[in-house]
PDB file of C-alpha atoms in Angstrom:
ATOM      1  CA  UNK V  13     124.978  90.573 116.877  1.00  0.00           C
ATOM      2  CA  UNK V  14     128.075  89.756 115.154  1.00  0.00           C
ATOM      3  CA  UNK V  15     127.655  88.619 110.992  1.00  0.00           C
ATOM      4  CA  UNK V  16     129.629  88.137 108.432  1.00  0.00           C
ATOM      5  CA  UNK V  17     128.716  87.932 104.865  1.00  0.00           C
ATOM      6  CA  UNK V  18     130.648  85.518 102.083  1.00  0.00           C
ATOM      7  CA  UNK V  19     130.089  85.558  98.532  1.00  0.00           C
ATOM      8  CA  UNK V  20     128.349  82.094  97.502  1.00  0.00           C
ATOM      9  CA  UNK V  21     130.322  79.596  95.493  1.00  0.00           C
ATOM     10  CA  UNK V  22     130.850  77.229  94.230  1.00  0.00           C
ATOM     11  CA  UNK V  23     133.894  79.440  92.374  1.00  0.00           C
ATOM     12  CA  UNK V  24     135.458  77.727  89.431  1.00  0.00           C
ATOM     13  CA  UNK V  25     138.756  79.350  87.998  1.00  0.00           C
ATOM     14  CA  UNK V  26     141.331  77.660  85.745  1.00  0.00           C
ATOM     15  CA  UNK V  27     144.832  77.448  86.881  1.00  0.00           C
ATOM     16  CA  UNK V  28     146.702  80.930  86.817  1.00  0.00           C
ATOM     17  CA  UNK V  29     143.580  82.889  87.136  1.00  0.00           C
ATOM     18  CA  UNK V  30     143.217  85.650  89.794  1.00  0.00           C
ATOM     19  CA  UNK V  31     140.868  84.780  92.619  1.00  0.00           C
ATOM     20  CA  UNK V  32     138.623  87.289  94.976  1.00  0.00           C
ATOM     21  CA  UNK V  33     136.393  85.723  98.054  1.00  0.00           C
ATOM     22  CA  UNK V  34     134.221  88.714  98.931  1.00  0.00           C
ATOM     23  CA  UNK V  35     133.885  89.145 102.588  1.00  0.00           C
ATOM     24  CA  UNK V  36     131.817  91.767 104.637  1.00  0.00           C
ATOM     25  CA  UNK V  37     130.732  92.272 108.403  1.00  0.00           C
ATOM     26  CA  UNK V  38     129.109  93.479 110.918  1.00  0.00           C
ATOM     27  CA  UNK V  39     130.263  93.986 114.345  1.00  0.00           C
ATOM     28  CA  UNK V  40     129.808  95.951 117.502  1.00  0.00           C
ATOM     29  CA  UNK V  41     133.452  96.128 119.022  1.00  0.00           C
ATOM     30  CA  UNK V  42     136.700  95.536 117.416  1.00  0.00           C
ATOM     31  CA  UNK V  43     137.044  92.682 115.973  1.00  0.00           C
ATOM     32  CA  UNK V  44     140.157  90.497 114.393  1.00  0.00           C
ATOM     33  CA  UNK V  45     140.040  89.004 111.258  1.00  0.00           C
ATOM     34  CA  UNK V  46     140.453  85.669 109.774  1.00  0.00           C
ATOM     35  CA  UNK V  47     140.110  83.297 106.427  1.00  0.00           C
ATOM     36  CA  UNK V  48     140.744  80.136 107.232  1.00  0.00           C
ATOM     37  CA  UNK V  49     140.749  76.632 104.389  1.00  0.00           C
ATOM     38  CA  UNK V  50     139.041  73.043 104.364  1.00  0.00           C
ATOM     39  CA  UNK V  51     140.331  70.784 102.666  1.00  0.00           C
ATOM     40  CA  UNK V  52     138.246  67.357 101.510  1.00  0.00           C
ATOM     41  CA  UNK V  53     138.246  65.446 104.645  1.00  0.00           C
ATOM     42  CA  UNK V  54     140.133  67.992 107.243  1.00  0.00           C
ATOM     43  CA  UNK V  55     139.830  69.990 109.351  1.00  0.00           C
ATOM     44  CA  UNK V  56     139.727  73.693 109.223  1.00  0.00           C
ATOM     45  CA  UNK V  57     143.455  75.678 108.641  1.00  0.00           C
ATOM     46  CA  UNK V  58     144.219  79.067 109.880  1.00  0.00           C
ATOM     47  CA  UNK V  59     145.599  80.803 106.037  1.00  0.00           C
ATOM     48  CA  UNK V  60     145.675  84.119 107.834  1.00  0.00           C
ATOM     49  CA  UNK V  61     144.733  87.099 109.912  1.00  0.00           C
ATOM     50  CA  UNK V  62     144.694  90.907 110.544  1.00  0.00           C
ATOM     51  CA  UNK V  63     144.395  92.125 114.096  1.00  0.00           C
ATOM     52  CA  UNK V  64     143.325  95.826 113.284  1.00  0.00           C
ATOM     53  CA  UNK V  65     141.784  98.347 110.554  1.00  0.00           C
ATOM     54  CA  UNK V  66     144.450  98.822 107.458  1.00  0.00           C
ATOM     55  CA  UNK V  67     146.359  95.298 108.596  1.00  0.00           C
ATOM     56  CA  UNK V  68     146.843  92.939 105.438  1.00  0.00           C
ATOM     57  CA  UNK V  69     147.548  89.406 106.367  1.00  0.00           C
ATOM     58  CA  UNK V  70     149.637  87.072 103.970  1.00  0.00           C
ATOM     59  CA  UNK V  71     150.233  83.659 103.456  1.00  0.00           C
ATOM     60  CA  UNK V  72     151.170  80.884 100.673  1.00  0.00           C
ATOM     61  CA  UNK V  73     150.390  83.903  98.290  1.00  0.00           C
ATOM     62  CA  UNK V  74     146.970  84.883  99.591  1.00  0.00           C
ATOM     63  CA  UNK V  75     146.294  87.842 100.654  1.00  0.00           C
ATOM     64  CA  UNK V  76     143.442  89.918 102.863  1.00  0.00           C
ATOM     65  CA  UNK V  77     143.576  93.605 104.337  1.00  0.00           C
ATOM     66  CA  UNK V  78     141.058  94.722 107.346  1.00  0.00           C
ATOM     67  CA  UNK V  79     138.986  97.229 105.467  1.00  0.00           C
ATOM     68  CA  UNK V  80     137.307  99.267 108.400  1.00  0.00           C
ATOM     69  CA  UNK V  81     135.221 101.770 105.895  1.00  0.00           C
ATOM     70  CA  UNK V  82     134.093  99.393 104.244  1.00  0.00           C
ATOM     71  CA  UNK V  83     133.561  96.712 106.609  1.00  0.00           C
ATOM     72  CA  UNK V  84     135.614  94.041 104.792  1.00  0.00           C
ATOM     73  CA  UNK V  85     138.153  91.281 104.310  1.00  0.00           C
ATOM     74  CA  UNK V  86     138.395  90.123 100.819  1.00  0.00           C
ATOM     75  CA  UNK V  87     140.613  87.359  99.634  1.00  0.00           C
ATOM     76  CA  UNK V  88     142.654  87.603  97.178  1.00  0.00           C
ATOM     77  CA  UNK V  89     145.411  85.456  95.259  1.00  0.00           C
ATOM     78  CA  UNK V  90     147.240  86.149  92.065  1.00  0.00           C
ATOM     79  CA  UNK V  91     147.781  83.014  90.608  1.00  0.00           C
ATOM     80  CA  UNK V  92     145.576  80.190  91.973  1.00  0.00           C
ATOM     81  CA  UNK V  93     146.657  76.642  91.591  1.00  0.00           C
ATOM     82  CA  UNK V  94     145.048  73.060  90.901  1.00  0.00           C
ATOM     83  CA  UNK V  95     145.881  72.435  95.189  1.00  0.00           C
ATOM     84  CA  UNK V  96     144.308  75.653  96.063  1.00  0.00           C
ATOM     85  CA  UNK V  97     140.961  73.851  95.449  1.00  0.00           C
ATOM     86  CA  UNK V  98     139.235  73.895  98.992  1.00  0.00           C
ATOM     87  CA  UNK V  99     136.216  75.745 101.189  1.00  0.00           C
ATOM     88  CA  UNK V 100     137.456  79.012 102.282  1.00  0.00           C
ATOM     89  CA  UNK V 101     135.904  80.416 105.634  1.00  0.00           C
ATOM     90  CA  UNK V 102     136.024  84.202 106.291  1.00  0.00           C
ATOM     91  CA  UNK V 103     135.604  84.632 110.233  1.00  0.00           C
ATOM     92  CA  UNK V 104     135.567  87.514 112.935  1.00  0.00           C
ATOM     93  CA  UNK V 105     136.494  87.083 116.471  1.00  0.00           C
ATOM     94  CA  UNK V 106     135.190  89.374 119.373  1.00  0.00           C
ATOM     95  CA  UNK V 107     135.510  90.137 122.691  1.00  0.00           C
ATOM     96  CA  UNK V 108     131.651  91.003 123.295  1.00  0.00           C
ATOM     97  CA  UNK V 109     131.996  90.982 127.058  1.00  0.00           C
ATOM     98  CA  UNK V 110     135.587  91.429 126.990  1.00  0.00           C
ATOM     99  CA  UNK V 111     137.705  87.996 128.632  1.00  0.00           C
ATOM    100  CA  UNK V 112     135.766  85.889 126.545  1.00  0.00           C
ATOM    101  CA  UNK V 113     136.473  84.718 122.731  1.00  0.00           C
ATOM    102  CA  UNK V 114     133.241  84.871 120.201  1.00  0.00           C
ATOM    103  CA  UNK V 115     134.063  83.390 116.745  1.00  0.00           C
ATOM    104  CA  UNK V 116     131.331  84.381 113.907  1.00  0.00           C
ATOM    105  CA  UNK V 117     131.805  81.777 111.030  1.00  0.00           C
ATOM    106  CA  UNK V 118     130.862  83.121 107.286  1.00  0.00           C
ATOM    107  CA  UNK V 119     129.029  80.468 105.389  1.00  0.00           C
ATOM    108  CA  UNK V 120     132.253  79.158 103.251  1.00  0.00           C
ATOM    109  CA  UNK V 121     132.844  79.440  99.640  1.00  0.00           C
ATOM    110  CA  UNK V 122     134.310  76.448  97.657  1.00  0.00           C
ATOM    111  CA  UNK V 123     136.848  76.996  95.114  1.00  0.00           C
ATOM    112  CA  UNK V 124     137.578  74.742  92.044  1.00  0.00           C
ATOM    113  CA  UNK V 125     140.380  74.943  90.445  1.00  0.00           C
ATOM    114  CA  UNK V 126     140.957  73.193  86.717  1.00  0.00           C
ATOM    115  CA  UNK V 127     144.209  72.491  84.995  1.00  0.00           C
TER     116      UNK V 127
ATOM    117  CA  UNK T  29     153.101  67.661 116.932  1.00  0.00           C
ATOM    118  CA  UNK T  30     150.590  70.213 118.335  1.00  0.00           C
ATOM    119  CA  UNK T  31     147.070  69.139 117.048  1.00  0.00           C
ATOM    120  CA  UNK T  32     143.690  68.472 118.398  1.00  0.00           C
ATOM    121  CA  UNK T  33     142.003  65.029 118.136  1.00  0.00           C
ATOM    122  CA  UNK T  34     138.252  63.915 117.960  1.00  0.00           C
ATOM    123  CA  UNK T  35     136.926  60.807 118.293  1.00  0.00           C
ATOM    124  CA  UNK T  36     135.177  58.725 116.785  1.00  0.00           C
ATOM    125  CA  UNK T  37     135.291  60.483 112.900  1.00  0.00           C
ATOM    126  CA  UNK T  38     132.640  58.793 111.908  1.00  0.00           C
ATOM    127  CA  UNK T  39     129.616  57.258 113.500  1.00  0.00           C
ATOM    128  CA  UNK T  40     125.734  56.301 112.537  1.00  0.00           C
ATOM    129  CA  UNK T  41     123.280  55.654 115.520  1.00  0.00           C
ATOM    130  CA  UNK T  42     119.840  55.678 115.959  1.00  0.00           C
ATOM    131  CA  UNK T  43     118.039  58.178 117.186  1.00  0.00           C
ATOM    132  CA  UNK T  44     117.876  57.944 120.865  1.00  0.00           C
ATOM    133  CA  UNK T  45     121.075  56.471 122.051  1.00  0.00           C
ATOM    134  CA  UNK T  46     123.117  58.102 123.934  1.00  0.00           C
ATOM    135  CA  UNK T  47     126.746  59.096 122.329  1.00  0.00           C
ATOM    136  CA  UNK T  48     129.542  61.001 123.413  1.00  0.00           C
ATOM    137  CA  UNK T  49     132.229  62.609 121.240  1.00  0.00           C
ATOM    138  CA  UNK T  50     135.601  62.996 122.793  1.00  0.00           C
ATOM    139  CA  UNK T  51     138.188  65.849 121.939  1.00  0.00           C
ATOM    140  CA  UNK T  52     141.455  66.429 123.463  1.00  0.00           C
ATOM    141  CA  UNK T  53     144.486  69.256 122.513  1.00  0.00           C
ATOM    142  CA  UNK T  54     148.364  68.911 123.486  1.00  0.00           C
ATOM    143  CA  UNK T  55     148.472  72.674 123.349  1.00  0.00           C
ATOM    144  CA  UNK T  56     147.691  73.460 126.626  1.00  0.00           C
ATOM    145  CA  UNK T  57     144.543  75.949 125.842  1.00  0.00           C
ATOM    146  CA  UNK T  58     142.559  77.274 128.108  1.00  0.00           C
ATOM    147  CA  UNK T  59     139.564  78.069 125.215  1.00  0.00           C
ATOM    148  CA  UNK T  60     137.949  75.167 123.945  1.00  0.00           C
ATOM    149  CA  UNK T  61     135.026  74.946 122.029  1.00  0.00           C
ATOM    150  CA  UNK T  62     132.330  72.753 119.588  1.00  0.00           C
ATOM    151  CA  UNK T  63     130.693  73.928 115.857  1.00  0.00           C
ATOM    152  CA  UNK T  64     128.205  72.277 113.968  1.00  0.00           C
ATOM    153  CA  UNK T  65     128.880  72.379 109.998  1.00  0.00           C
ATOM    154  CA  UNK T  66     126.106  72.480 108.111  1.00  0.00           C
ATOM    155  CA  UNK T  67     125.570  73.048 104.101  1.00  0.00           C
ATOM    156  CA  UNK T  68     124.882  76.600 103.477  1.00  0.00           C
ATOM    157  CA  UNK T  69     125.301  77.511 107.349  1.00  0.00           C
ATOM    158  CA  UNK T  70     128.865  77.299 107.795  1.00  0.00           C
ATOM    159  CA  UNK T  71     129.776  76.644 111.212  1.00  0.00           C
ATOM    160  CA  UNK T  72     127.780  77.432 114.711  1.00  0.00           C
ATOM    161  CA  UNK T  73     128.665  77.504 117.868  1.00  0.00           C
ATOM    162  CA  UNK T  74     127.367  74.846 120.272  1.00  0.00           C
ATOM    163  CA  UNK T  75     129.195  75.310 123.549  1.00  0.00           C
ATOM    164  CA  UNK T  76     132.479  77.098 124.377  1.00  0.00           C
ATOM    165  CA  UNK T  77     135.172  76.881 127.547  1.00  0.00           C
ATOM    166  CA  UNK T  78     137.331  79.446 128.447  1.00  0.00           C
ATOM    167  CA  UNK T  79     138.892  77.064 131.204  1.00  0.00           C
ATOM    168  CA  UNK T  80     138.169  73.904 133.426  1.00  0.00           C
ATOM    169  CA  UNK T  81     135.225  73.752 134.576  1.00  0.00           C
ATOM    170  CA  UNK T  82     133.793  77.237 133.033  1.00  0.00           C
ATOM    171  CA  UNK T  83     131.482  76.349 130.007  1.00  0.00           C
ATOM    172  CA  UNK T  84     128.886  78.477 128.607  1.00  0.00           C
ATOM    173  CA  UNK T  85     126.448  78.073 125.650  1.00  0.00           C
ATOM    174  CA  UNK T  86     126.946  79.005 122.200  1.00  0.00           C
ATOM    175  CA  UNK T  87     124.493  79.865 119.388  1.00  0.00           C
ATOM    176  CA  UNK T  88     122.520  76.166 119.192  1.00  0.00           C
ATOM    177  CA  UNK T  89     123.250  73.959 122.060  1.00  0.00           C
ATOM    178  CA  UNK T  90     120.301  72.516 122.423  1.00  0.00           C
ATOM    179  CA  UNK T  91     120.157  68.717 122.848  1.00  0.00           C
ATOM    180  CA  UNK T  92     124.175  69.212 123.904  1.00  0.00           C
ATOM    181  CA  UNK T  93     126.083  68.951 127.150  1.00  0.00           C
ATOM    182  CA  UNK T  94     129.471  69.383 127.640  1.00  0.00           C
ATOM    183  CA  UNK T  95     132.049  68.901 130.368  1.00  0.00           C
ATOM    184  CA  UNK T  96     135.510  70.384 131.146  1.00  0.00           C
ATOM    185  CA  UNK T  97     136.971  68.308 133.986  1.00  0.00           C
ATOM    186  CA  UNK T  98     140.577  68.329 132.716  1.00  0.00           C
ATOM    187  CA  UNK T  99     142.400  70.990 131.057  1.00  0.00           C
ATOM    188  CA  UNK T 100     143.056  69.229 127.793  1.00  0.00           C
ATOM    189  CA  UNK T 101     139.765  67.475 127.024  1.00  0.00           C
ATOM    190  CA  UNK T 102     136.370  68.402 126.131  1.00  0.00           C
ATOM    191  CA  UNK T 103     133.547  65.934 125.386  1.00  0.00           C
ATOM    192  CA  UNK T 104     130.384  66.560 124.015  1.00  0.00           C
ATOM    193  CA  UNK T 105     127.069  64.438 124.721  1.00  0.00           C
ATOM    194  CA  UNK T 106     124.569  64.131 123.046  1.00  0.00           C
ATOM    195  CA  UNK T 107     121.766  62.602 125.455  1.00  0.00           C
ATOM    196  CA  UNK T 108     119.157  61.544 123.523  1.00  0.00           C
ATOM    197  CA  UNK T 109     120.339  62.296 119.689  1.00  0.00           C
ATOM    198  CA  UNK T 110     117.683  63.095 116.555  1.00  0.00           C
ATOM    199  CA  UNK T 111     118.146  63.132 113.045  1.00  0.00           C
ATOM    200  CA  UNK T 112     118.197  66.985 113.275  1.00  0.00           C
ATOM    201  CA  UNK T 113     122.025  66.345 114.862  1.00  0.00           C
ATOM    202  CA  UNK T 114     122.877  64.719 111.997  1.00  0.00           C
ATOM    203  CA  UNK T 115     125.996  67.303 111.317  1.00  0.00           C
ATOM    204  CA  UNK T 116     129.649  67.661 110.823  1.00  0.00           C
ATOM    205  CA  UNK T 117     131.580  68.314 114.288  1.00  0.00           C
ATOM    206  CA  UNK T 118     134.646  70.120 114.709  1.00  0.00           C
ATOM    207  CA  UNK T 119     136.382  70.766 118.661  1.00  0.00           C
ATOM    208  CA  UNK T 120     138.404  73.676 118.690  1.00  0.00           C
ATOM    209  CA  UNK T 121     140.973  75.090 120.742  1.00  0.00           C
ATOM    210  CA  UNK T 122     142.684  78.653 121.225  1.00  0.00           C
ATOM    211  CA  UNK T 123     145.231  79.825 123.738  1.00  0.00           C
ATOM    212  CA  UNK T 124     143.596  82.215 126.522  1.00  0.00           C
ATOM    213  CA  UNK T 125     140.007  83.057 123.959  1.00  0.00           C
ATOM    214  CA  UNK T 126     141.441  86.387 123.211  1.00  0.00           C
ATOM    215  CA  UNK T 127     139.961  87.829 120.413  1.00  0.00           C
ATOM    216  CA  UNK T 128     143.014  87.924 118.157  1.00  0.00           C
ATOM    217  CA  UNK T 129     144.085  83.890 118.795  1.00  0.00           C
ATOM    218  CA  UNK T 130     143.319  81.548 115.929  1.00  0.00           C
ATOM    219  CA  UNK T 131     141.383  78.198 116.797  1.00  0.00           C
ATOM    220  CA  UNK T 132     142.797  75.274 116.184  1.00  0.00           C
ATOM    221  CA  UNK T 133     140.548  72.650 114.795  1.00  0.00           C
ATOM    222  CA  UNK T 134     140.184  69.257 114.807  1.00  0.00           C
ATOM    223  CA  UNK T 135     139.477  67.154 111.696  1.00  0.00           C
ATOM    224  CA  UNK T 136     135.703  66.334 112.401  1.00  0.00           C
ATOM    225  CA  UNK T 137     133.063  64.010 113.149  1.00  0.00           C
ATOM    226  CA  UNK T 138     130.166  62.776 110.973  1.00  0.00           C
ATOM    227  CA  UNK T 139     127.892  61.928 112.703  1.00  0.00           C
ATOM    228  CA  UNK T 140     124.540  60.366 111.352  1.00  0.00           C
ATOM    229  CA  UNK T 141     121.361  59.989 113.622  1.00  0.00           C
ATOM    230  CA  UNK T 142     118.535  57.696 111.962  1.00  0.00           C
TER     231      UNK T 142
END
């Protein structure tokens, strides 16, 4: 079935450093794309998406391209920031049987981030 | 505002006693569905809806029931809870479950079984 692989936190970066989340998969169709955040006490946030291979999604500075040859989705920012501090969730979604919606759920890596 | 609401957020029981979690969207979704989050597991799939009254099982839903009488809501029961459902909860909701659609998540219930 469906996987998808996160690097294990907890990540600690001070503010202004560059931040990668690994992210790899494994799927048997076509799948989209997601990272989404936690913050303390919330839910979980869409932060963005990429539908197909070579699509990069981009949001509040983040950034992720769909990596088909190499099976992944890594997150990256350039400057992180003391409010980027949260559990980030890589994610694919499939259509196994087609009509239907299967989410696969990474394991979540928490960031820290110190002034 | 377009959100999706659980309740209760928090609640400790004993094992045994029967509780039901409530979820509801504004959105008008047709795909609803229920994770477990646990530490070091991320989140699981308990039970999923693509529309009233279709619901199928997810990756772990045993000891779970679910119902999808109305369009907007989504409850799930827990019949008999045991400390093993001692979890975070999150309801979801996407429009149509097509496979590009983000979910929209609630903001969670802790629940503790003792």
């Amino acid at each position: 079935g469906d996987s998808v692989t996160q690097m294990e936190g907890p990540v600690t970066l001070s503010e202004e450093a560059f931040l990668t989340i690994n992210c790899t998969y494994t799927a048997t169709g076509y799948p989209s794309l997601f990272w989404y955040v936690q913050y303390p006490g919330e839910g979980l946030q869409l932060l963005l998406k990429a539908t197909k291979a070579d699509d990069k999604g981009s949001n509040k500075g983040f950034e992720a391209t769909y990596r088909k040859e190499t099976t992944s989705f890594h997150l990256e920012k350039g400057s992180v920031q003391v409010s980027d501090s949260a559990v980030y969730f890589c994610a694919l979604s499939d259509s196994p049987s087609g009509g239907y919606q299967k989410v696969t759920f990474g394991t979540g890596t928490k960031l820290q981030v110190i002034p | 505002e377009a959100q999706v609401t659980q309740n209760p957020r928090y609640l400790i029981t004993v094992t045994g006693k029967k509780l039901t979690v409530t979820c509801s969207q504004n959105m008008n979704h047709e795909y609803m569905s229920w994770y477990r989050q646990d530490p070091g597991l991320g989140l699981r799939q308990i039970y999923y809806s693509m529309n009233v009254e279709v619901t199928d099982k997810g990756d772990v839903p045993e000891g779970y029931k679910v119902s999808r009488k109305e369009k907007r809501n989504f409850p799930l029961i827990l019949e008999s809870p045991s400390p093993n459902q001692t979890s975070l909860y999150f309801c979801a909701s996407s429009l149509q479950g097509y496979e590009n659609q983000p979910q929209h998540f609630g903001d969670g219930t802790r629940l503790s079984i003792l």
